[in-house]
PDB file of C-alpha atoms and ligand atoms in Angstrom:
ATOM      1  CA  MET A 249      18.668 -27.299 -40.155  1.00  0.00           C
ATOM      2  CA  PRO A 250      18.118 -28.115 -43.851  1.00  0.00           C
ATOM      3  CA  ILE A 251      14.743 -27.244 -45.360  1.00  0.00           C
ATOM      4  CA  ILE A 252      12.838 -30.429 -46.041  1.00  0.00           C
ATOM      5  CA  ARG A 253       9.938 -30.461 -48.468  1.00  0.00           C
ATOM      6  CA  ALA A 254       7.459 -33.191 -49.258  1.00  0.00           C
ATOM      7  CA  GLN A 255       8.623 -35.000 -52.373  1.00  0.00           C
ATOM      8  CA  SER A 256       6.946 -33.918 -55.609  1.00  0.00           C
ATOM      9  CA  SER A 257       3.188 -34.118 -55.389  1.00  0.00           C
ATOM     10  CA  PRO A 258       1.487 -37.204 -56.752  1.00  0.00           C
ATOM     11  CA  ASP A 259      -1.823 -37.371 -58.566  1.00  0.00           C
ATOM     12  CA  TYR A 260      -3.953 -38.050 -55.534  1.00  0.00           C
ATOM     13  CA  VAL A 261      -5.970 -41.237 -55.881  1.00  0.00           C
ATOM     14  CA  PRO A 262      -8.917 -41.307 -55.860  1.00  0.00           C
ATOM     15  CA  ASP A 263      -9.375 -37.898 -57.433  1.00  0.00           C
ATOM     16  CA  SER A 264     -11.534 -35.546 -55.386  1.00  0.00           C
ATOM     17  CA  LYS A 265     -12.395 -31.848 -55.209  1.00  0.00           C
ATOM     18  CA  PHE A 266     -11.577 -31.745 -51.508  1.00  0.00           C
ATOM     19  CA  TYR A 267      -9.099 -33.528 -49.310  1.00  0.00           C
ATOM     20  CA  LYS A 268      -8.579 -33.798 -45.610  1.00  0.00           C
ATOM     21  CA  VAL A 269      -4.976 -33.274 -44.560  1.00  0.00           C
ATOM     22  CA  GLU A 270      -4.644 -35.193 -41.341  1.00  0.00           C
ATOM     23  CA  ALA A 271      -1.422 -34.513 -39.488  1.00  0.00           C
ATOM     24  CA  ILE A 272      -0.253 -36.148 -36.285  1.00  0.00           C
ATOM     25  CA  VAL A 273       2.311 -33.784 -34.777  1.00  0.00           C
ATOM     26  CA  ARG A 274       4.113 -32.923 -31.559  1.00  0.00           C
ATOM     27  CA  SER A 275       1.740 -31.036 -29.256  1.00  0.00           C
ATOM     28  CA  TRP A 276       4.140 -28.171 -28.626  1.00  0.00           C
ATOM     29  CA  ARG A 277       4.459 -27.487 -32.367  1.00  0.00           C
ATOM     30  CA  VAL A 278       0.705 -26.983 -32.881  1.00  0.00           C
ATOM     31  CA  PRO A 279       0.670 -23.217 -32.192  1.00  0.00           C
ATOM     32  CA  LEU A 280       3.409 -22.732 -34.794  1.00  0.00           C
ATOM     33  CA  VAL A 281       1.564 -24.815 -37.378  1.00  0.00           C
ATOM     34  CA  SER A 282      -1.795 -23.177 -36.772  1.00  0.00           C
ATOM     35  CA  SER A 283      -0.461 -19.633 -36.940  1.00  0.00           C
ATOM     36  CA  ALA A 284       1.353 -20.427 -40.212  1.00  0.00           C
ATOM     37  CA  LEU A 285      -1.865 -21.886 -41.626  1.00  0.00           C
ATOM     38  CA  LEU A 286      -3.882 -18.862 -40.518  1.00  0.00           C
ATOM     39  CA  LYS A 287      -1.390 -16.524 -42.188  1.00  0.00           C
ATOM     40  CA  GLU A 288      -1.937 -18.276 -45.484  1.00  0.00           C
ATOM     41  CA  GLY A 289      -5.719 -18.138 -45.193  1.00  0.00           C
ATOM     42  CA  ILE A 290      -6.412 -21.586 -43.813  1.00  0.00           C
ATOM     43  CA  ARG A 291      -9.072 -20.805 -41.259  1.00  0.00           C
ATOM     44  CA  GLY A 292     -10.836 -24.123 -40.768  1.00  0.00           C
ATOM     45  CA  VAL A 293      -8.844 -26.506 -38.598  1.00  0.00           C
ATOM     46  CA  THR A 294      -9.864 -29.202 -36.118  1.00  0.00           C
ATOM     47  CA  VAL A 295      -7.481 -30.477 -33.472  1.00  0.00           C
ATOM     48  CA  SER A 296      -7.715 -33.372 -31.062  1.00  0.00           C
ATOM     49  CA  ASP A 297      -5.458 -34.849 -28.432  1.00  0.00           C
ATOM     50  CA  VAL A 298      -4.487 -38.342 -29.487  1.00  0.00           C
ATOM     51  CA  ARG A 299      -2.154 -41.089 -28.376  1.00  0.00           C
ATOM     52  CA  GLY A 300      -0.320 -43.542 -30.536  1.00  0.00           C
ATOM     53  CA  PHE A 301       2.912 -45.162 -31.397  1.00  0.00           C
ATOM     54  CA  GLY A 302       5.260 -45.150 -34.332  1.00  0.00           C
ATOM     55  CA  ALA A 303       9.023 -45.480 -34.438  1.00  0.00           C
ATOM     56  CA  GLN A 304       9.175 -43.313 -31.318  1.00  0.00           C
ATOM     57  CA  GLY A 305       6.994 -45.716 -29.375  1.00  0.00           C
ATOM     58  CA  GLY A 306       9.923 -47.582 -27.918  1.00  0.00           C
ATOM     59  CA  SER A 307      10.627 -51.272 -28.128  1.00  0.00           C
ATOM     60  CA  PRO A 308       7.508 -53.370 -27.800  1.00  0.00           C
ATOM     61  CA  GLU A 309       6.978 -55.032 -24.487  1.00  0.00           C
ATOM     62  CA  ARG A 310       5.286 -58.375 -24.145  1.00  0.00           C
ATOM     63  CA  GLN A 311       2.583 -58.197 -21.544  1.00  0.00           C
ATOM     64  CA  GLY A 312      -0.172 -60.736 -21.159  1.00  0.00           C
ATOM     65  CA  GLY A 313       0.462 -61.946 -24.694  1.00  0.00           C
ATOM     66  CA  SER A 314      -0.045 -58.476 -26.146  1.00  0.00           C
ATOM     67  CA  GLU A 315       2.748 -56.907 -28.176  1.00  0.00           C
ATOM     68  CA  PHE A 316       2.621 -53.527 -26.542  1.00  0.00           C
ATOM     69  CA  SER A 317       1.389 -52.022 -23.360  1.00  0.00           C
ATOM     70  CA  GLU A 318      -0.580 -48.797 -23.150  1.00  0.00           C
ATOM     71  CA  ASP A 319       2.482 -47.194 -21.664  1.00  0.00           C
ATOM     72  CA  ASN A 320       4.106 -47.192 -25.086  1.00  0.00           C
ATOM     73  CA  PHE A 321       1.605 -44.710 -26.458  1.00  0.00           C
ATOM     74  CA  VAL A 322       2.924 -41.223 -26.980  1.00  0.00           C
ATOM     75  CA  ALA A 323       0.679 -38.157 -26.669  1.00  0.00           C
ATOM     76  CA  LYS A 324       0.369 -36.181 -29.909  1.00  0.00           C
ATOM     77  CA  VAL A 325      -2.081 -33.775 -31.506  1.00  0.00           C
ATOM     78  CA  LYS A 326      -4.079 -34.620 -34.604  1.00  0.00           C
ATOM     79  CA  MET A 327      -4.797 -31.678 -36.887  1.00  0.00           C
ATOM     80  CA  GLU A 328      -7.495 -32.119 -39.519  1.00  0.00           C
ATOM     81  CA  ILE A 329      -7.727 -29.585 -42.298  1.00  0.00           C
ATOM     82  CA  VAL A 330     -10.179 -29.918 -45.176  1.00  0.00           C
ATOM     83  CA  VAL A 331      -9.120 -27.915 -48.208  1.00  0.00           C
ATOM     84  CA  SER A 332      -9.678 -27.833 -51.945  1.00  0.00           C
ATOM     85  CA  LYS A 333      -7.319 -29.959 -54.028  1.00  0.00           C
ATOM     86  CA  ASP A 334      -5.142 -27.025 -55.143  1.00  0.00           C
ATOM     87  CA  GLN A 335      -4.426 -26.088 -51.502  1.00  0.00           C
ATOM     88  CA  VAL A 336      -3.268 -29.487 -50.285  1.00  0.00           C
ATOM     89  CA  GLU A 337       0.430 -29.107 -51.084  1.00  0.00           C
ATOM     90  CA  ALA A 338       0.686 -25.668 -49.462  1.00  0.00           C
ATOM     91  CA  VAL A 339      -0.843 -27.042 -46.277  1.00  0.00           C
ATOM     92  CA  ILE A 340       1.544 -30.008 -46.282  1.00  0.00           C
ATOM     93  CA  GLU A 341       4.520 -27.681 -46.777  1.00  0.00           C
ATOM     94  CA  SER A 342       3.511 -25.459 -43.879  1.00  0.00           C
ATOM     95  CA  ILE A 343       3.041 -28.415 -41.588  1.00  0.00           C
ATOM     96  CA  ILE A 344       6.463 -29.835 -42.438  1.00  0.00           C
ATOM     97  CA  LYS A 345       8.114 -26.436 -42.095  1.00  0.00           C
ATOM     98  CA  GLU A 346       6.643 -25.738 -38.674  1.00  0.00           C
ATOM     99  CA  ALA A 347       6.375 -29.209 -37.145  1.00  0.00           C
ATOM    100  CA  ARG A 348       9.710 -30.709 -38.131  1.00  0.00           C
ATOM    101  CA  THR A 349      12.540 -31.007 -35.641  1.00  0.00           C
ATOM    102  CA  GLY A 350      14.398 -33.745 -37.538  1.00  0.00           C
ATOM    103  CA  GLU A 351      14.128 -36.115 -34.583  1.00  0.00           C
ATOM    104  CA  ILE A 352      12.178 -39.352 -34.496  1.00  0.00           C
ATOM    105  CA  GLY A 353       8.576 -38.631 -33.507  1.00  0.00           C
ATOM    106  CA  ASP A 354       7.951 -35.544 -35.677  1.00  0.00           C
ATOM    107  CA  GLY A 355       4.753 -37.168 -36.911  1.00  0.00           C
ATOM    108  CA  LYS A 356       3.025 -38.140 -40.105  1.00  0.00           C
ATOM    109  CA  ILE A 357       0.581 -36.645 -42.599  1.00  0.00           C
ATOM    110  CA  PHE A 358      -2.262 -38.483 -44.285  1.00  0.00           C
ATOM    111  CA  VAL A 359      -4.184 -37.123 -47.276  1.00  0.00           C
ATOM    112  CA  VAL A 360      -7.759 -38.379 -47.474  1.00  0.00           C
ATOM    113  CA  PRO A 361     -10.334 -37.642 -50.198  1.00  0.00           C
ATOM    114  CA  VAL A 362     -13.490 -35.905 -48.952  1.00  0.00           C
ATOM    115  CA  SER A 363     -16.755 -36.505 -50.814  1.00  0.00           C
ATOM    116  CA  ASP A 364     -18.632 -33.405 -49.737  1.00  0.00           C
ATOM    117  CA  VAL A 365     -18.682 -30.502 -47.306  1.00  0.00           C
ATOM    118  CA  ILE A 366     -21.924 -29.192 -45.811  1.00  0.00           C
ATOM    119  CA  ARG A 367     -22.194 -25.975 -43.810  1.00  0.00           C
ATOM    120  CA  VAL A 368     -24.707 -26.643 -41.058  1.00  0.00           C
ATOM    121  CA  ARG A 369     -25.744 -22.998 -40.678  1.00  0.00           C
ATOM    122  CA  THR A 370     -26.728 -22.498 -44.321  1.00  0.00           C
ATOM    123  CA  GLY A 371     -27.097 -25.963 -45.804  1.00  0.00           C
ATOM    124  CA  GLU A 372     -24.556 -25.004 -48.480  1.00  0.00           C
ATOM    125  CA  ARG A 373     -22.625 -27.873 -50.011  1.00  0.00           C
ATOM    126  CA  GLY A 374     -19.420 -28.435 -51.937  1.00  0.00           C
ATOM    127  CA  GLU A 375     -17.265 -25.463 -52.894  1.00  0.00           C
ATOM    128  CA  LYS A 376     -19.628 -22.963 -51.246  1.00  0.00           C
ATOM    129  CA  ALA A 377     -19.375 -24.787 -47.940  1.00  0.00           C
ATOM    130  CA  GLU A 378     -15.632 -25.384 -48.118  1.00  0.00           C
ATOM    131  CA  ARG A 379     -14.782 -21.745 -48.897  1.00  0.00           C
ATOM    132  CA  MET A 380     -14.222 -19.465 -45.925  1.00  0.00           C
ATOM    133  CA  THR A 381     -14.759 -15.727 -46.113  1.00  0.00           C
ATOM    134  CA  GLY A 382     -11.297 -14.147 -46.166  1.00  0.00           C
ATOM    135  CA  GLY A 383      -9.801 -17.593 -46.669  1.00  0.00           C
ATOM    136  CA  ARG A 384      -6.998 -18.679 -48.947  1.00  0.00           C
ATOM    137  CA  ALA A 385      -9.111 -18.556 -52.132  1.00  0.00           C
ATOM    138  CA  ASP A 386     -10.199 -14.988 -51.330  1.00  0.00           C
ATOM    139  CA  MET A 387      -6.624 -13.995 -50.555  1.00  0.00           C
ATOM    140  CA  SER A 388      -5.316 -15.287 -53.875  1.00  0.00           C
ATOM    141  CA  ALA A 389      -8.233 -13.747 -55.798  1.00  0.00           C
ATOM    142  CA  THR A 390      -7.373 -10.288 -54.474  1.00  0.00           C
ATOM    143  CA  ALA A 391      -3.572 -10.720 -54.742  1.00  0.00           C
TER     144      ALA A 391
HETATM  145  P1  ATP B  22     -20.128 -20.709 -40.257  1.00  0.00           P
HETATM  146  O1  ATP B  22     -19.916 -19.626 -41.276  1.00  0.00           O
HETATM  147  O2  ATP B  22     -21.508 -21.215 -40.203  1.00  0.00           O
HETATM  148  O3  ATP B  22     -19.535 -20.402 -38.898  1.00  0.00           O
HETATM  149  P2  ATP B  22     -17.730 -22.187 -40.805  1.00  0.00           P
HETATM  150  O4  ATP B  22     -17.366 -22.741 -42.138  1.00  0.00           O
HETATM  151  O5  ATP B  22     -16.989 -20.986 -40.344  1.00  0.00           O
HETATM  152  O6  ATP B  22     -19.298 -21.950 -40.800  1.00  0.00           O
HETATM  153  P3  ATP B  22     -17.760 -23.397 -38.220  1.00  0.00           P
HETATM  154  O7  ATP B  22     -19.183 -23.646 -37.952  1.00  0.00           O
HETATM  155  O8  ATP B  22     -17.119 -22.207 -37.602  1.00  0.00           O
HETATM  156  O9  ATP B  22     -17.540 -23.357 -39.820  1.00  0.00           O
HETATM  157  O10 ATP B  22     -16.919 -24.724 -37.933  1.00  0.00           O
HETATM  158  C1  ATP B  22     -17.141 -25.524 -36.807  1.00  0.00           C
HETATM  159  C2  ATP B  22     -15.934 -26.390 -36.585  1.00  0.00           C
HETATM  160  O11 ATP B  22     -15.704 -27.191 -37.731  1.00  0.00           O
HETATM  161  C3  ATP B  22     -14.644 -25.633 -36.391  1.00  0.00           C
HETATM  162  O12 ATP B  22     -14.460 -25.281 -35.043  1.00  0.00           O
HETATM  163  C4  ATP B  22     -13.605 -26.620 -36.848  1.00  0.00           C
HETATM  164  O13 ATP B  22     -13.314 -27.550 -35.811  1.00  0.00           O
HETATM  165  C5  ATP B  22     -14.337 -27.386 -37.925  1.00  0.00           C
HETATM  166  N1  ATP B  22     -13.996 -26.957 -39.276  1.00  0.00           N
HETATM  167  C6  ATP B  22     -14.601 -26.031 -40.017  1.00  0.00           C
HETATM  168  N2  ATP B  22     -14.067 -25.961 -41.236  1.00  0.00           N
HETATM  169  C7  ATP B  22     -13.084 -26.866 -41.273  1.00  0.00           C
HETATM  170  C8  ATP B  22     -12.163 -27.295 -42.253  1.00  0.00           C
HETATM  171  N3  ATP B  22     -12.156 -26.779 -43.466  1.00  0.00           N
HETATM  172  N4  ATP B  22     -11.285 -28.266 -41.940  1.00  0.00           N
HETATM  173  C9  ATP B  22     -11.288 -28.814 -40.709  1.00  0.00           C
HETATM  174  N5  ATP B  22     -12.123 -28.465 -39.751  1.00  0.00           N
HETATM  175  C10 ATP B  22     -13.029 -27.509 -40.015  1.00  0.00           C
HETATM  176  N1  LIG B  23     -10.273 -23.620 -49.051  1.00  0.00           N
HETATM  177  C1  LIG B  23     -10.848 -22.659 -48.141  1.00  0.00           C
HETATM  178  C2  LIG B  23     -10.747 -21.258 -48.729  1.00  0.00           C
HETATM  179  O1  LIG B  23      -9.889 -21.025 -49.561  1.00  0.00           O
HETATM  180  C3  LIG B  23     -10.156 -22.682 -46.807  1.00  0.00           C
HETATM  181  C4  LIG B  23     -10.321 -24.017 -46.147  1.00  0.00           C
HETATM  182  C5  LIG B  23      -9.814 -24.024 -44.769  1.00  0.00           C
HETATM  183  O2  LIG B  23      -9.642 -22.955 -44.181  1.00  0.00           O
HETATM  184  N2  LIG B  23      -9.596 -25.193 -44.242  1.00  0.00           N
HETATM  185  O3  LIG B  23     -11.514 -20.428 -48.349  1.00  0.00           O
END
């Protein structure tokens, strides 16, 4: 299968120090994505079971005037990963590499600016709260 990369990175708008990479992917690809992320020092990840529809959702059915029925929803997993701006593209690349089958329904990635990060345990904010001990920033500092 050919290697697909995200097209060249844009200047994210609005500009922010942190972004949330929100990826809706096939459930059975999640272990592959999360172990790739862990290997590159991405240690903070949130996942949830979600349902939705995109191109894979099948042709819309008319039922009681509504354009789709609940049966059209497909189960997926949403992965949410908050990282500093310079880590966004690496996270996107890993997700594409591990989650892509090339078939309709591989999912979608949204990049969302994040105003602040607060660590509940310490009250730290911003960079201090976003950094993880042994995380990607530490790994590249010692490389
Ligand atoms: P502490 O050092 O106090 O444990 P921590 O930064 O390691 O702080 P946790 O308290 O372990 O954070 O995080 C709680 C939950 O928050 C995690 O289980 C995960 O779901 C979510 N989470 C933490 N960091 C991130 C992140 N950067 N991106 C997405 N989700 C995160
Ligand atoms: N940016 C953090 C770091 O380099 C990692 C963030 C994350 O694991 N989601 O420590």
